[in-house]
Amino acid sequence: MAFSTLLNNRLDFIQAYRTPKHYEDNVYMAKRWIKQWDGKTIHQIKPVMISKYIIKLRKSISAYTANKELGALRALYNYGIKPPNRWFFDNPTDGIEFFSIEKKAKYVPPIDDVIRVIMASEGEVQDYLWAIALTMGRMSEINHMEWKDVDFENTTVTLYSRKNKGGHFVGRKIPMTKKLKEVLKRRLKGNNTPWVFHHTYYSRKVKEWVTGPYASRKRIMTTLCKKAGVKYFRFHPLRHFGASVLLKEGVDRKTIQELLGHANIKTTDIYLHSFEGSDNKAMNHLDSTLNQFEKVVKFEKRKTSAQD
């Protein structure tokens, strides 16, 4: 079997059963692997070749990237080994060790930096950032949020994720704060698509312009952080800063785990320590705190404009 054949089958599987982010990451890595081993069969790629490739990644990029690609290559070969495929029996990544990595605390931006970034944005982009901050949802969850998931009557939003093992969609209800309701009502006006956030783009697959959900919006944060004059942070810290706000407001970690959609409480513990409360009360805390900071930032902007 050609390495490229195995790779294409694996990518099709990931696209069907895993998250868009997981698929996007694997496509990115696959391009590097094809440059490295295009034209070779799976049996021609020896453990020593993979080991040299991984060491090269460690030296040229980082241990984290090297480990990520080793894990993905191991999963690629296991996909061909396990039923129902059983195309071959040996995994050339077996025995290749992961690099040790010093675990660092993830950067959670100060709440005023988050508000400054939101206030530096406009229109649909600002609504998008508010949606992440006020639901503490993942970027992929907000990208694929549909109007059928929005319940204005019961003031809840249901977010779906394939984060759990097995790749099945799992939904969790998030209380809708006043600010979030305001944002969603604004997005509903004139929106005749199933998605809360959508765009029109040229699809290479169907070779025409189509309207659909975003796959990724990573570039937004680079531009906005620079515009706001704050240290760069990605979308993920945007949702986790909300957890830190709830921590300070006295919300229990089990509630925050459920709101974040973490399958394992240990993941939540990376960011949190100890507190107590309930879902609705927790989100009201977040809503009021964000509104207070938003007013301060608006006042500072008006003050600066007046001085100019």
Coordinates of C-alpha atoms in Angstrom, one line a residue:
M1 CA 0.0 0.0 0.0
A2 CA 1.3 3.5 -0.9
F3 CA 1.8 5.8 2.0
S4 CA -0.3 8.5 0.2
T5 CA -3.2 6.0 0.0
L6 CA -3.1 5.3 3.7
L7 CA -2.9 9.0 4.4
N8 CA -5.9 9.9 2.3
N9 CA -8.0 7.2 3.9
R10 CA -7.1 8.4 7.3
L11 CA -7.9 12.1 6.4
D12 CA -11.3 11.0 5.1
F13 CA -11.9 9.2 8.4
I14 CA -10.9 12.2 10.5
Q15 CA -13.0 14.6 8.4
A16 CA -16.1 12.3 9.0
Y17 CA -15.6 11.5 12.7
R18 CA -13.5 14.2 14.3
T19 CA -13.6 17.9 14.8
P20 CA -12.9 20.4 11.9
K21 CA -9.9 21.6 14.0
H22 CA -8.5 18.1 14.2
Y23 CA -8.9 17.6 10.5
E24 CA -7.3 20.9 9.7
D25 CA -4.3 20.1 11.9
N26 CA -3.9 16.7 10.2
V27 CA -4.1 18.1 6.7
Y28 CA -1.3 20.6 7.7
M29 CA 0.9 17.8 8.9
A30 CA 0.0 15.5 6.0
K31 CA 1.5 18.1 3.6
R32 CA 4.8 17.8 5.3
W33 CA 4.7 14.0 5.3
I34 CA 4.0 13.9 1.6
K35 CA 7.0 16.1 0.9
Q36 CA 9.1 13.7 3.0
W37 CA 7.8 10.3 1.9
D38 CA 5.8 10.8 -1.4
G39 CA 6.1 7.8 -3.7
K40 CA 7.0 5.3 -0.9
T41 CA 5.0 2.4 0.3
I42 CA 4.1 2.0 4.0
H43 CA 6.8 -0.7 4.3
Q44 CA 9.5 1.4 2.8
I45 CA 9.2 4.0 5.6
K46 CA 11.4 2.6 8.4
P47 CA 11.5 3.5 12.1
V48 CA 14.9 5.2 11.7
M49 CA 13.5 7.4 9.0
I50 CA 10.6 8.5 11.2
S51 CA 12.9 9.0 14.1
K52 CA 15.3 11.3 12.1
Y53 CA 12.3 13.3 10.9
I54 CA 10.9 13.7 14.4
I55 CA 14.4 14.8 15.8
K56 CA 14.7 17.3 12.9
L57 CA 11.3 18.8 13.9
R58 CA 12.5 19.0 17.5
K59 CA 15.6 21.0 16.5
S60 CA 14.0 23.2 13.8
I61 CA 10.6 23.9 15.5
S62 CA 9.9 22.6 19.0
A63 CA 9.5 19.5 21.1
Y64 CA 5.8 20.1 21.3
T65 CA 5.5 20.0 17.5
A66 CA 7.7 16.9 17.2
N67 CA 5.5 15.1 19.8
K68 CA 2.3 16.2 18.1
E69 CA 3.5 14.8 14.7
L70 CA 4.8 11.6 16.3
G71 CA 1.4 11.0 17.9
A72 CA -0.4 11.7 14.6
L73 CA 1.9 9.3 12.7
R74 CA 1.3 6.6 15.3
A75 CA -2.4 7.1 15.0
L76 CA -2.1 7.0 11.2
Y77 CA -0.4 3.6 11.2
N78 CA -2.7 2.3 14.0
Y79 CA -5.7 3.2 11.7
G80 CA -4.3 0.8 9.1
I81 CA -3.6 -1.9 11.6
K82 CA -6.8 -2.0 13.6
P83 CA -10.1 -3.6 12.3
P84 CA -12.0 -3.2 10.1
N85 CA -8.9 -2.3 8.0
R86 CA -6.1 -4.7 8.9
W87 CA -4.1 -3.6 5.9
F88 CA -0.8 -4.4 7.6
F89 CA 0.5 -5.4 11.0
D90 CA 3.5 -3.3 12.0
N91 CA 3.7 0.3 13.2
P92 CA 7.1 1.8 12.5
T93 CA 6.6 4.5 15.2
D94 CA 6.5 1.8 18.0
G95 CA 9.5 2.3 20.3
I96 CA 10.1 6.0 19.3
E97 CA 9.8 8.0 22.4
F98 CA 8.2 11.4 22.9
F99 CA 10.4 14.3 24.0
S100 CA 10.0 15.6 27.5
I101 CA 8.4 19.0 27.7
E102 CA 8.3 21.4 30.6
K103 CA 4.6 22.1 31.2
K104 CA 3.9 25.8 31.5
A105 CA 0.7 27.5 32.7
K106 CA -1.4 28.6 29.8
Y107 CA -1.5 32.3 29.4
V108 CA -4.8 33.8 30.5
P109 CA -4.9 37.5 29.6
P110 CA -6.0 40.1 32.1
I111 CA -9.8 40.8 31.9
D112 CA -9.2 44.4 30.9
D113 CA -7.0 43.2 28.0
V114 CA -9.8 40.9 26.8
I115 CA -12.3 43.8 26.9
R116 CA -9.9 46.1 25.1
V117 CA -9.6 43.5 22.3
I118 CA -13.3 43.2 22.1
M119 CA -13.8 46.9 22.0
A120 CA -11.1 47.3 19.3
S121 CA -13.3 45.1 17.1
E122 CA -16.5 46.1 15.3
G123 CA -19.7 44.7 13.9
E124 CA -19.9 40.9 13.3
V125 CA -16.4 40.3 14.6
Q126 CA -17.2 42.0 17.9
D127 CA -20.4 39.9 18.2
Y128 CA -18.3 36.8 17.5
L129 CA -15.9 37.6 20.3
W130 CA -18.7 38.3 22.8
A131 CA -20.2 35.0 21.9
I132 CA -17.0 33.1 22.8
A133 CA -16.5 35.1 26.0
L134 CA -20.1 34.8 27.2
T135 CA -20.6 31.1 26.4
M136 CA -16.9 30.2 27.1
G137 CA -17.3 28.1 24.0
R138 CA -14.6 26.7 21.7
M139 CA -14.0 28.4 18.4
S140 CA -15.3 25.4 16.5
E141 CA -18.4 25.3 18.7
I142 CA -19.2 29.0 18.0
N143 CA -18.4 28.6 14.3
H144 CA -21.0 25.8 13.9
M145 CA -23.6 27.2 16.3
E146 CA -27.0 27.1 14.5
W147 CA -30.2 29.0 15.3
K148 CA -31.9 25.7 16.3
D149 CA -29.4 25.6 19.2
V150 CA -30.5 29.1 20.4
D151 CA -33.5 29.1 22.7
F152 CA -34.6 32.7 23.4
E153 CA -37.7 31.6 25.4
N154 CA -35.7 29.5 27.9
T155 CA -32.6 31.7 27.5
T156 CA -30.1 29.0 26.8
V157 CA -27.6 28.2 24.0
T158 CA -26.6 24.6 23.3
L159 CA -23.1 24.0 22.1
Y160 CA -21.9 20.8 20.5
S161 CA -18.5 19.3 20.5
R162 CA -16.7 16.2 19.4
K163 CA -14.1 16.7 22.2
N164 CA -15.1 13.4 23.8
K165 CA -13.5 10.1 22.9
G166 CA -15.3 8.3 20.1
G167 CA -16.0 11.5 18.1
H168 CA -19.7 11.7 18.8
F169 CA -21.3 15.1 19.2
V170 CA -22.1 15.9 22.8
G171 CA -24.2 18.9 23.6
R172 CA -24.2 21.1 26.7
K173 CA -26.6 23.9 27.6
I174 CA -25.2 27.3 28.5
P175 CA -27.4 29.9 30.2
M176 CA -27.9 33.0 28.0
T177 CA -26.8 36.2 29.7
K178 CA -28.4 39.6 28.9
K179 CA -25.4 40.6 26.9
L180 CA -25.4 37.4 24.9
K181 CA -29.1 37.7 24.2
E182 CA -28.5 41.2 22.9
V183 CA -25.7 39.9 20.6
L184 CA -27.8 37.0 19.3
K185 CA -30.8 39.1 18.6
R186 CA -28.6 41.4 16.6
R187 CA -27.2 38.5 14.5
L188 CA -30.7 37.2 13.9
K189 CA -31.8 40.3 12.0
G190 CA -31.6 39.6 8.2
N191 CA -29.9 36.3 8.8
N192 CA -31.6 33.6 6.6
T193 CA -29.0 30.9 7.1
P194 CA -28.9 28.1 9.6
W195 CA -25.8 29.5 11.2
V196 CA -25.4 32.3 13.7
F197 CA -22.0 33.2 12.2
H198 CA -21.4 32.6 8.5
H199 CA -19.6 33.8 5.5
T200 CA -19.6 33.4 1.7
Y201 CA -16.5 31.8 0.2
Y202 CA -15.3 30.1 -3.0
S203 CA -15.4 26.3 -2.5
R204 CA -12.7 24.5 -4.5
K205 CA -14.7 21.3 -3.9
V206 CA -17.9 22.4 -5.7
K207 CA -16.1 25.1 -7.7
E208 CA -18.5 27.9 -6.9
W209 CA -19.3 30.5 -4.3
V210 CA -21.2 29.1 -1.2
T211 CA -22.4 30.3 2.1
G212 CA -21.5 28.3 5.2
P213 CA -19.9 28.3 8.7
Y214 CA -16.3 29.4 9.3
A215 CA -13.6 26.7 9.5
S216 CA -11.2 29.0 11.3
R217 CA -10.8 32.6 12.2
K218 CA -7.3 32.6 13.7
R219 CA -6.1 35.8 12.0
I220 CA -8.6 38.0 13.8
M221 CA -6.8 37.9 17.1
T222 CA -3.4 38.8 15.6
T223 CA -4.9 42.0 14.1
L224 CA -7.0 42.9 17.1
C225 CA -4.4 42.4 19.8
K226 CA -2.0 44.6 17.8
K227 CA -4.8 47.2 17.4
A228 CA -5.7 47.1 21.1
G229 CA -2.0 47.3 22.1
V230 CA -2.1 44.2 24.3
K231 CA 0.0 41.0 24.5
Y232 CA -1.2 38.5 21.8
F233 CA -3.6 35.8 22.8
R234 CA -5.7 33.3 20.9
F235 CA -9.4 32.5 21.0
H236 CA -8.8 29.6 23.5
P237 CA -7.6 31.9 26.3
L238 CA -10.6 34.1 25.5
R239 CA -12.9 31.4 26.8
H240 CA -10.7 30.4 29.7
F241 CA -10.4 34.0 31.0
G242 CA -14.2 33.7 31.7
A243 CA -13.4 30.7 33.9
S244 CA -10.9 32.8 35.9
V245 CA -13.6 35.5 36.4
L246 CA -16.0 32.9 37.7
L247 CA -13.3 31.6 40.0
K248 CA -12.8 35.1 41.5
E249 CA -16.6 35.4 41.9
G250 CA -16.8 32.2 44.0
V251 CA -18.2 29.7 41.5
D252 CA -17.6 26.0 42.1
R253 CA -15.2 24.1 39.8
K254 CA -17.7 21.4 38.9
T255 CA -20.0 24.1 37.4
I256 CA -17.1 25.7 35.5
Q257 CA -16.1 22.3 34.2
E258 CA -19.6 21.7 32.8
L259 CA -19.7 25.2 31.3
L260 CA -16.3 24.8 29.6
G261 CA -17.3 21.3 28.4
H262 CA -14.2 19.6 29.8
A263 CA -14.6 15.8 30.0
N264 CA -12.0 15.6 32.7
I265 CA -12.0 17.7 35.8
K266 CA -8.1 17.7 35.7
T267 CA -8.3 19.8 32.5
T268 CA -10.3 22.4 34.4
D269 CA -8.0 22.2 37.4
I270 CA -5.2 23.6 35.2
Y271 CA -7.0 26.9 35.3
L272 CA -9.0 26.7 38.5
H273 CA -8.6 26.0 42.2
S274 CA -11.8 26.1 44.4
F275 CA -15.2 27.9 44.6
E276 CA -19.1 27.3 44.7
G277 CA -22.3 28.3 42.8
S278 CA -24.7 27.4 40.0
D279 CA -24.9 27.7 36.2
N280 CA -27.2 30.6 35.9
K281 CA -25.7 32.5 38.9
A282 CA -22.2 31.8 37.4
M283 CA -23.0 33.3 34.0
N284 CA -24.7 36.3 35.6
H285 CA -21.5 37.0 37.5
L286 CA -19.6 36.8 34.2
D287 CA -22.1 39.1 32.4
S288 CA -22.0 41.8 35.1
T289 CA -18.2 41.7 35.4
L290 CA -17.7 42.1 31.7
N291 CA -20.2 45.0 31.5
Q292 CA -18.3 46.8 34.3
F293 CA -15.0 46.5 32.4
E294 CA -16.6 47.4 29.1
K295 CA -17.9 50.7 30.6
V296 CA -14.4 51.5 32.0
V297 CA -12.8 50.9 28.6
K298 CA -15.4 53.0 26.8
F299 CA -14.8 55.8 29.3
E300 CA -11.1 55.7 28.8
K301 CA -11.5 55.8 25.0
R302 CA -13.8 58.8 25.2
K303 CA -11.3 60.5 27.6
T304 CA -8.4 59.9 25.2
S305 CA -10.4 61.1 22.2
A306 CA -11.3 64.3 24.1
Q307 CA -7.6 65.0 24.9
D308 CA -6.7 64.5 21.3

